[in-house]
Short mmCIF file of C-alpha atoms and ligand atoms in Angstrom, two decimals:
data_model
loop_
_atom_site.label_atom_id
_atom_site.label_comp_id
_atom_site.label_asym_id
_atom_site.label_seq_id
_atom_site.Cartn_x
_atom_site.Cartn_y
_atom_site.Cartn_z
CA UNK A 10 89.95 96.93 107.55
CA UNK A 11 90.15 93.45 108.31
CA UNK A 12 89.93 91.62 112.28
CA UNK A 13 88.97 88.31 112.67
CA UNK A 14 88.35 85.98 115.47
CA UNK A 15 91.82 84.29 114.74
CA UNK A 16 93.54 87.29 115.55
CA UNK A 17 91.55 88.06 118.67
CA UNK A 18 92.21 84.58 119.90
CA UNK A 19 96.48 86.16 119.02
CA UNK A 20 95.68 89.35 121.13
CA UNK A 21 94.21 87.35 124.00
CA UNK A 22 97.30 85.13 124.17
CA UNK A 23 99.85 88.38 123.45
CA UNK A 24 98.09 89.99 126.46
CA UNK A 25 98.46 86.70 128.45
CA UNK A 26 102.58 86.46 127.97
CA UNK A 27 102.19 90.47 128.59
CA UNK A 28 100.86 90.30 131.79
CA UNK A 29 103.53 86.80 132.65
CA UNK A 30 106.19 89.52 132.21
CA UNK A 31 105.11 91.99 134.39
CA UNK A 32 102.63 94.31 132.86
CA UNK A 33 100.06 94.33 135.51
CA UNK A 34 98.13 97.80 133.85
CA UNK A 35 94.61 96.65 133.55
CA UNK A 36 94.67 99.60 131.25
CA UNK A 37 97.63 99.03 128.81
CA UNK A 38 96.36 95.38 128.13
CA UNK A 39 92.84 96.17 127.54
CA UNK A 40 94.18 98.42 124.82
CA UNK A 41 96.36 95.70 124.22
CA UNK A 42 93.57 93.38 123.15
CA UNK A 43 91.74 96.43 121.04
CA UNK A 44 94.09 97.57 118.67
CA UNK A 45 94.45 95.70 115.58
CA UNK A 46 98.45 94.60 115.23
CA UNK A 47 98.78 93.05 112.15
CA UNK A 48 97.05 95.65 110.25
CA UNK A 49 100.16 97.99 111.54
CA UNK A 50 103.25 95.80 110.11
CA UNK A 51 104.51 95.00 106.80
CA UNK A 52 102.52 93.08 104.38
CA UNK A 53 103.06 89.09 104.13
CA UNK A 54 104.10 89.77 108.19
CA UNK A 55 100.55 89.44 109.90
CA UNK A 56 100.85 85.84 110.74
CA UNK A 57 103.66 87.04 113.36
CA UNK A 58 101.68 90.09 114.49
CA UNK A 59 100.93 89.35 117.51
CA UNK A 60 104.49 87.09 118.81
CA UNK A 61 105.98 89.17 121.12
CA UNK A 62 108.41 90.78 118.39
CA UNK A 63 109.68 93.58 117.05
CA UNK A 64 108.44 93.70 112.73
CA UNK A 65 109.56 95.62 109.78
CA UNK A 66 107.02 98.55 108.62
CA UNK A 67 108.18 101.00 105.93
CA UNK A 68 111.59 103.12 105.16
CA UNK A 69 113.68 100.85 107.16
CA UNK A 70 111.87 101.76 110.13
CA UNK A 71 110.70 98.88 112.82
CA UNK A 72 107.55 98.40 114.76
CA UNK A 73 108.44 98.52 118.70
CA UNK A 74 108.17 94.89 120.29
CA UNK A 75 105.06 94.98 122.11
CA UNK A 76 106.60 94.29 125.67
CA UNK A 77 108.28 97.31 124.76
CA UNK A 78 105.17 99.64 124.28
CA UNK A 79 103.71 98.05 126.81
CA UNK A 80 106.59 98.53 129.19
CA UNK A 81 107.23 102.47 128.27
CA UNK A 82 103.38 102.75 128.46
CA UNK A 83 103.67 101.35 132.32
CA UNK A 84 106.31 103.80 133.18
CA UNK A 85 104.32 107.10 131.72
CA UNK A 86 101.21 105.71 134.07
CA UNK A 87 98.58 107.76 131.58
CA UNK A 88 95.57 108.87 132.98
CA UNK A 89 92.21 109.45 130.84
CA UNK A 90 92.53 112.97 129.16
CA UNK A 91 96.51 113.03 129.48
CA UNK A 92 97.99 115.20 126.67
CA UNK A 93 100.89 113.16 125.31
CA UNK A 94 103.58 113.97 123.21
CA UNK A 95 104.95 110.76 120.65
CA UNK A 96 108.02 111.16 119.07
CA UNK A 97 109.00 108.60 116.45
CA UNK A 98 104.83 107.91 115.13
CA UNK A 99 106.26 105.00 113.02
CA UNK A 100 103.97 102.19 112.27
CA UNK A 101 101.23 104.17 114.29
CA UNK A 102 100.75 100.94 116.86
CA UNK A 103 101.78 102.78 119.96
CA UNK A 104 99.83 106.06 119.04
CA UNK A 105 96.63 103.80 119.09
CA UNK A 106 97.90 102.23 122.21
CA UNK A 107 97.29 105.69 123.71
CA UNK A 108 94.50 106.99 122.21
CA UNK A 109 92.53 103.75 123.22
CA UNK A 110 94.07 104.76 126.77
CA UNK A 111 92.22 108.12 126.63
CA UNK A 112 94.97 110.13 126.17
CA UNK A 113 95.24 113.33 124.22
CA UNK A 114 97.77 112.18 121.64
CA UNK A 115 100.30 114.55 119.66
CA UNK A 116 102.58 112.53 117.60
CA UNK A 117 105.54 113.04 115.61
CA UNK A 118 107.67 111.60 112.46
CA UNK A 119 110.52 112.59 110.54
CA UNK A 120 109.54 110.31 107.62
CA UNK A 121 107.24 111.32 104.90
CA UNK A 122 106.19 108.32 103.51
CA UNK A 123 105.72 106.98 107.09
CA UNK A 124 103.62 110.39 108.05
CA UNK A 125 101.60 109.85 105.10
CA UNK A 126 100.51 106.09 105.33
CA UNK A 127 100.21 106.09 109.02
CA UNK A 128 98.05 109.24 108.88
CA UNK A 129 95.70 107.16 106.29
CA UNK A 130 95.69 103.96 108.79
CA UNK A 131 94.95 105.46 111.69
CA UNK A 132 92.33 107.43 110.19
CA UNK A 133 90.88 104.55 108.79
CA UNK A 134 91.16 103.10 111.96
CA UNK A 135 89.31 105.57 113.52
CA UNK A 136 91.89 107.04 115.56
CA UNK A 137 92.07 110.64 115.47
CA UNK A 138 95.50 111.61 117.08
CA UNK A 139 97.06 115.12 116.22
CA UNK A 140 99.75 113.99 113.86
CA UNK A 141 102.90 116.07 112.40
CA UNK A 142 105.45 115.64 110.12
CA UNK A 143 108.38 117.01 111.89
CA UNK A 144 111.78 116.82 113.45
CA UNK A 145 110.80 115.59 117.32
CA UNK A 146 114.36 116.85 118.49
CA UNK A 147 112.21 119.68 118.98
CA UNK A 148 109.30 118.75 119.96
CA UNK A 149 105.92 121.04 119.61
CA UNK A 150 106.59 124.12 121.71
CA UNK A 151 102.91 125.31 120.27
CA UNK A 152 101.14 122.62 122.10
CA UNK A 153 103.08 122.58 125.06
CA UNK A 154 103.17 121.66 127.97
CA UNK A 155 102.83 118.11 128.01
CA UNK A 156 101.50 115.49 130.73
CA UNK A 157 103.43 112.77 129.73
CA UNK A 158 106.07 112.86 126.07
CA UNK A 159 107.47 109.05 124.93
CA UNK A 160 110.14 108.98 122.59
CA UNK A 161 109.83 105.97 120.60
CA UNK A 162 113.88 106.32 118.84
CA UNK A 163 116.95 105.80 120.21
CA UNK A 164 118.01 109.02 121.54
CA UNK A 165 121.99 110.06 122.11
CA UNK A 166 121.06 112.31 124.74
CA UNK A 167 117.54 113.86 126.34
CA UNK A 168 117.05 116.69 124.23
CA UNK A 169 116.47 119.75 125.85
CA UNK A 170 113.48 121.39 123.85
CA UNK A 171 111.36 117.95 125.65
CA UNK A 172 112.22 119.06 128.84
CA UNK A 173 111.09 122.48 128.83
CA UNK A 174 107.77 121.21 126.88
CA UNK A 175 107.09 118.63 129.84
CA UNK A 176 104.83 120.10 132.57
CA UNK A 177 105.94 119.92 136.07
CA UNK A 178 105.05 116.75 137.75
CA UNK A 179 104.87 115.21 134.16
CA UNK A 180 106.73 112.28 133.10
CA UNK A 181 108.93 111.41 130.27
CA UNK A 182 110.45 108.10 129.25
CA UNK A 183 113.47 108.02 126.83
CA UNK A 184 116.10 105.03 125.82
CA UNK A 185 119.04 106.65 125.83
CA UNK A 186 122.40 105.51 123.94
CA UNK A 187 123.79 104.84 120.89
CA UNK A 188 123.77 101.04 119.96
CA UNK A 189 121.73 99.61 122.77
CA UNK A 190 119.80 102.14 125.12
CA UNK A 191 119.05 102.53 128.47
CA UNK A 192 115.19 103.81 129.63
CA UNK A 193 115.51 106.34 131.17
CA UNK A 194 112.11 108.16 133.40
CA UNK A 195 112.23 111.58 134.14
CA UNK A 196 110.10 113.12 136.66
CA UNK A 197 109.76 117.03 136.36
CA UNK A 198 109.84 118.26 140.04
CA UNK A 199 110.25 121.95 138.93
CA UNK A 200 111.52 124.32 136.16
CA UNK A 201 114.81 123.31 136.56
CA UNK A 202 114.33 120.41 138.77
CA UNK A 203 113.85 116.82 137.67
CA UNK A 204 114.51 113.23 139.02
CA UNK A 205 116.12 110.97 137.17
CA UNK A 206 115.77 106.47 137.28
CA UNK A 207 117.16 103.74 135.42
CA UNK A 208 114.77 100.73 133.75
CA UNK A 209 116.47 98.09 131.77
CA UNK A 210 118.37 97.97 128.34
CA UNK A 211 116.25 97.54 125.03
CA UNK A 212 117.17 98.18 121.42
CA UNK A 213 115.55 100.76 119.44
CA UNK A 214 116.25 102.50 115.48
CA UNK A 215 118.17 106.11 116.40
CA UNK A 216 116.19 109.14 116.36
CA UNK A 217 118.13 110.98 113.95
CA UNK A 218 118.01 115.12 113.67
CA UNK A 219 115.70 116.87 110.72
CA UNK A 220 113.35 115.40 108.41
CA UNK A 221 113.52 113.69 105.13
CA UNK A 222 111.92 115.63 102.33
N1 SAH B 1 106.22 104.18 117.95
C1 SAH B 1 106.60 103.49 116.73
C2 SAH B 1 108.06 103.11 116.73
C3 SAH B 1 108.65 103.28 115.38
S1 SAH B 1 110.42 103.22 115.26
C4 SAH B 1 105.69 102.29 116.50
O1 SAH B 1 104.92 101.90 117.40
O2 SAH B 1 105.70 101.74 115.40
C5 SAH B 1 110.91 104.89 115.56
C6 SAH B 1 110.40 105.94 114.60
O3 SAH B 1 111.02 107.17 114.98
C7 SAH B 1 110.76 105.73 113.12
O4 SAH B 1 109.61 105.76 112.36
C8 SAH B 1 111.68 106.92 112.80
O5 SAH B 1 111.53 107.42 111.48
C9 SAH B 1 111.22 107.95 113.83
N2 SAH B 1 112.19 109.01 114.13
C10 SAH B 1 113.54 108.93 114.24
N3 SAH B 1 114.06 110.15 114.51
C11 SAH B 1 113.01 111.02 114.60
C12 SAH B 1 112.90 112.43 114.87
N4 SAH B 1 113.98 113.21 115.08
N5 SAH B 1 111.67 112.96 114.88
C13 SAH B 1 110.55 112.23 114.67
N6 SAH B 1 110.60 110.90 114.40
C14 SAH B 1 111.81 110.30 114.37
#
């Protein structure tokens, strides 16, 4: 797996415009600056790996803009030894975000194709996330609770399987909505008990129910 000084000399700049737009996390951007990028997009795309953009990966999917991971990786505020629930593993770049963050990472895609050559990446990568080929809709009710869960799709509502999995005092961050989304952070107070904030409109690819075969 290739990294050069060239892109290094990318990841230092990415992590510069980062931090001009308000992603202060000493954390994130270290993390930031570790994990390869263009190794996680489309081939013939590296050369714009590390401009502040979403990319193409596989089966239509997209690789989230990297203010983007950045920014949903601010709101969850992960702390070493977190156990985090993904949903939407796609190109695999935010999963290594977290990892490198020390967090306990459980990830999920509805894709096959995507499971399969993400799984061999990160691997290769030597990232060792807990990765499943599943419908995220419902989460992991085995592994629950959860510290922290990120949904990486565009959701139509917060489905209610991710609630019950969150712990209490956890934190989940969600775009909401159908063509553009809203972030939305939930803060579990209690059971049945949860606070509820606003944070911008982004674009994301929908998270759609069930999984290809
Ligand atoms: N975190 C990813 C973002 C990929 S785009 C990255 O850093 O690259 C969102 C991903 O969510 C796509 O791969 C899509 O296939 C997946 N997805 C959509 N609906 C899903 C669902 N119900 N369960 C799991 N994954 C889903």
């Amino acid at each position: 797996m290739e990294d050069s000084y060239v892109y290094k000399g990318l990841r230092k700049k990415l992590v510069d415009e980062l931090s001009s737009k308000n992603i202060f996390s000493k954390e994130i951007l270290d993390a930031i600056m570790k994990v390869p990028r263009h190794l996680f997009i489309a081939k013939g795309f590296e050369q714009l790996a590390y401009k502040d953009k979403a990319m193409p990966i596989e089966a239509g999917q997209t690789i989230s803009q990297p203010y983007t991971v950045a920014f949903q990786t601010q709101m969850l505020n992960i702390k070493q030894g977190d156990k985090v629930l993904e949903i939407g593993t796609g190109s695999g770049y935010q999963t290594a975000i977290l990892v490198e963050m020390g967090a306990k990472v459980f990830s999920i895609e509805r894709q096959k194709e995507l499971f399969n050559s993400t799984f061999l990446l990160l691997n290769n990568l030597n990232y060792h996330p807990q990765l499943f080929y599943g419908d995220g809709y419902l989460g992991l009710p085995t592994y629950s609770p959860f510290d922290k869960i990120i949904i990486t799709a565009g959701a139509p509502f917060i489905p209610e399987p991710l609630k019950k999995q969150l712990n209490i005092g956890g934190r989940m961050v969600i775009p909401v909505g159908e063509k553009s989304q809203k972030m939305i952070l939930l803060e579990k107070k209690g059971e049945n008990n949860f606070d509820i904030t606003e944070h911008g409109i982004f674009k994301f690819v929908p998270l759609i129910k069930g999984k290809t075969q």
